[in-house]
Structures are given as C-alpha cells and as structure tokens.
CSV table of C-alpha atoms in Angstrom, one decimal:
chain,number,residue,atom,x,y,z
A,1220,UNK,CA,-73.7,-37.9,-53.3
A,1221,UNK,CA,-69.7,-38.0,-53.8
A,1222,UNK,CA,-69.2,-34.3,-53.3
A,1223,UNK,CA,-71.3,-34.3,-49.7
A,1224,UNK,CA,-68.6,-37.1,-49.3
A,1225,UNK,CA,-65.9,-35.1,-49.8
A,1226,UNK,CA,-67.6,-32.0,-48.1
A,1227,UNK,CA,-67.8,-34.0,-45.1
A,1228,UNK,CA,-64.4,-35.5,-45.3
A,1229,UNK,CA,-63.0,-32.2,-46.1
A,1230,UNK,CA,-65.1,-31.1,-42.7
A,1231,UNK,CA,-63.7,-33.7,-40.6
A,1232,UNK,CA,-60.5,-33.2,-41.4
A,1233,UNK,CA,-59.8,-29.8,-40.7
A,1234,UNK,CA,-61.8,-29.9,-37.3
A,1235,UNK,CA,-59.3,-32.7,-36.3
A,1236,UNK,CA,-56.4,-30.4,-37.6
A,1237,UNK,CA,-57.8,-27.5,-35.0
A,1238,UNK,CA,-58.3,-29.7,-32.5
A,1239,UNK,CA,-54.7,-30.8,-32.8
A,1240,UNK,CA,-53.2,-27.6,-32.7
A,1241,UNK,CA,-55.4,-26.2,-30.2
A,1242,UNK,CA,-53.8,-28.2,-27.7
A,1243,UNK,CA,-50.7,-26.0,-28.1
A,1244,UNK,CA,-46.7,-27.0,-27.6
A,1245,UNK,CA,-45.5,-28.4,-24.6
A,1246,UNK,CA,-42.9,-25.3,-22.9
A,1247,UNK,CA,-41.5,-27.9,-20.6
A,1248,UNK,CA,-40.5,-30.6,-23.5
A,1249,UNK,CA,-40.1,-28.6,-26.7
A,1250,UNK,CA,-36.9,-27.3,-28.0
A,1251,UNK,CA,-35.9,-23.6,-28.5
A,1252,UNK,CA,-36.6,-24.4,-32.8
A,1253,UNK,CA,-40.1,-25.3,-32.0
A,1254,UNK,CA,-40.7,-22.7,-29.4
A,1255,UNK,CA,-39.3,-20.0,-31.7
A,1256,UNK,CA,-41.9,-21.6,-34.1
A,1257,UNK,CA,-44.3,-21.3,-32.3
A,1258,UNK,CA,-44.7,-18.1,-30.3
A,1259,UNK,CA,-45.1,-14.6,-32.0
A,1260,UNK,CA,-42.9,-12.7,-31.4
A,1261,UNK,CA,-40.2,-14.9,-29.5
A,1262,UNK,CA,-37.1,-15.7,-32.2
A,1263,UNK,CA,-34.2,-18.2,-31.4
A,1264,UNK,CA,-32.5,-16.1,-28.4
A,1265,UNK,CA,-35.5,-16.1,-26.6
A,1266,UNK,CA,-36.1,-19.0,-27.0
A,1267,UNK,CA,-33.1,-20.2,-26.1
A,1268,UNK,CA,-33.1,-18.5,-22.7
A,1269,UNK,CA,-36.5,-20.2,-22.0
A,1270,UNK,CA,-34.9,-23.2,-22.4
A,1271,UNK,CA,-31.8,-21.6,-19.6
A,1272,UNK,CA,-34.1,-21.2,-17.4
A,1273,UNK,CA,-35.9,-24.0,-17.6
A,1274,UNK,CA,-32.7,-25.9,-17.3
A,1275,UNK,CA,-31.8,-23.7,-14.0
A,1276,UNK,CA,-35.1,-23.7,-12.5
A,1277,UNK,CA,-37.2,-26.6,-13.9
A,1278,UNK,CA,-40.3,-27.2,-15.4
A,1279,UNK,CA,-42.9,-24.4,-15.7
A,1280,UNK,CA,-45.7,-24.6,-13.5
A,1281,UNK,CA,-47.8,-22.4,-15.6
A,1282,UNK,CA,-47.6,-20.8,-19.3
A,1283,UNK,CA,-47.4,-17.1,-16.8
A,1284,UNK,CA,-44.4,-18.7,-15.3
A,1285,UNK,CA,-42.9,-17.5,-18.5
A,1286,UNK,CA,-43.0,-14.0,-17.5
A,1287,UNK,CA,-39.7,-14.9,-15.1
A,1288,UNK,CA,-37.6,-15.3,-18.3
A,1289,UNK,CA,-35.8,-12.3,-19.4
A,1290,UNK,CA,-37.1,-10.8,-22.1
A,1291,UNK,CA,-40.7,-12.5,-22.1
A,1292,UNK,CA,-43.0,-10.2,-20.7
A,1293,UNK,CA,-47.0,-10.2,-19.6
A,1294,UNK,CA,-47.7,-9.3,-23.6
A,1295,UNK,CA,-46.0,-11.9,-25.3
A,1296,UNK,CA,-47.2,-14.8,-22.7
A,1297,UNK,CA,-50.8,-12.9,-23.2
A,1298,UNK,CA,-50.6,-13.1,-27.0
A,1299,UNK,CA,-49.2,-16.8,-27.0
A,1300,UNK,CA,-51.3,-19.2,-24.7
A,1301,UNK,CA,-53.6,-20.4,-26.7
A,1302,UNK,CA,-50.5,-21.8,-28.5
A,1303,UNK,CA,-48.9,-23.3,-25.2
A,1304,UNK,CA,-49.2,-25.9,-22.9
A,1305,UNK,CA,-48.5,-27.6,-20.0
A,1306,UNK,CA,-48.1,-31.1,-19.8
C-alpha cells in the first residue's frame, strides 16, 4: 500500500510540474536572463534586443510578434511557443 502511495504522489507531482511549465514565460515581463533561459537557440544578445524593442515598441501582442526583433526569425518563434506566453 505505501509504494501505490508514493506511486501516486510521485504521479501527482510531476503532472503539476508539466502543467506549470506548460504555461511558458511571460515575453512581456521576463528579463533578457530568463528569456535567454528559456528559448533555444536565443543567448543574451538576443535577448537583450527583445527586451529593446519591447522597451521601444511595448508589449507584444503575440509570441509571432517576435519575428519584428532583429535576429528572431519565423524558426526560432516556431520552435519556442510552447515555451512562451502572453500575459
């Protein structure tokens, strides 16, 4: 009975930890450390000149918004929205 705990336990806890994540990081709040984090293939640079234009233009209205910044093309946006979001 104590290991079906911990199965179940063990269960729970990882589908909260998906669901958590799934969600994805917030491209109009999140600093060019946790962007750079998060986003294959998008290092510190690029993630710096989200953050330029998102100081110059404001908020994204959509994660394909991203596409405008230099350097971030249809590929990279493509490859990275289930880890991005819009809040």
């Amino acid at each position: 009975m104590s290991q079906i705990r911990k199965l179940l336990f063990g269960l729970a806890l990882s589908l909260l930890t998906v669901s958590a994540f799934a969600k994805g990081i917030n491209i109009n709040s999140a600093s060019a450390t946790e962007i750079a984090k998060a986003m294959k293939g998008v290092g510190k640079a690029k993630a710096k000149a989200i953050l330029a234009y998102r100081k110059t233009n404001g908020d994204f209205k959509s994660i394909d918004d991203l596409t405008k910044v230099k350097g971030i093309g249809k590929a990279t946006v493509r490859k990275n929205k289930d880890r991005l979001a819009i809040k």
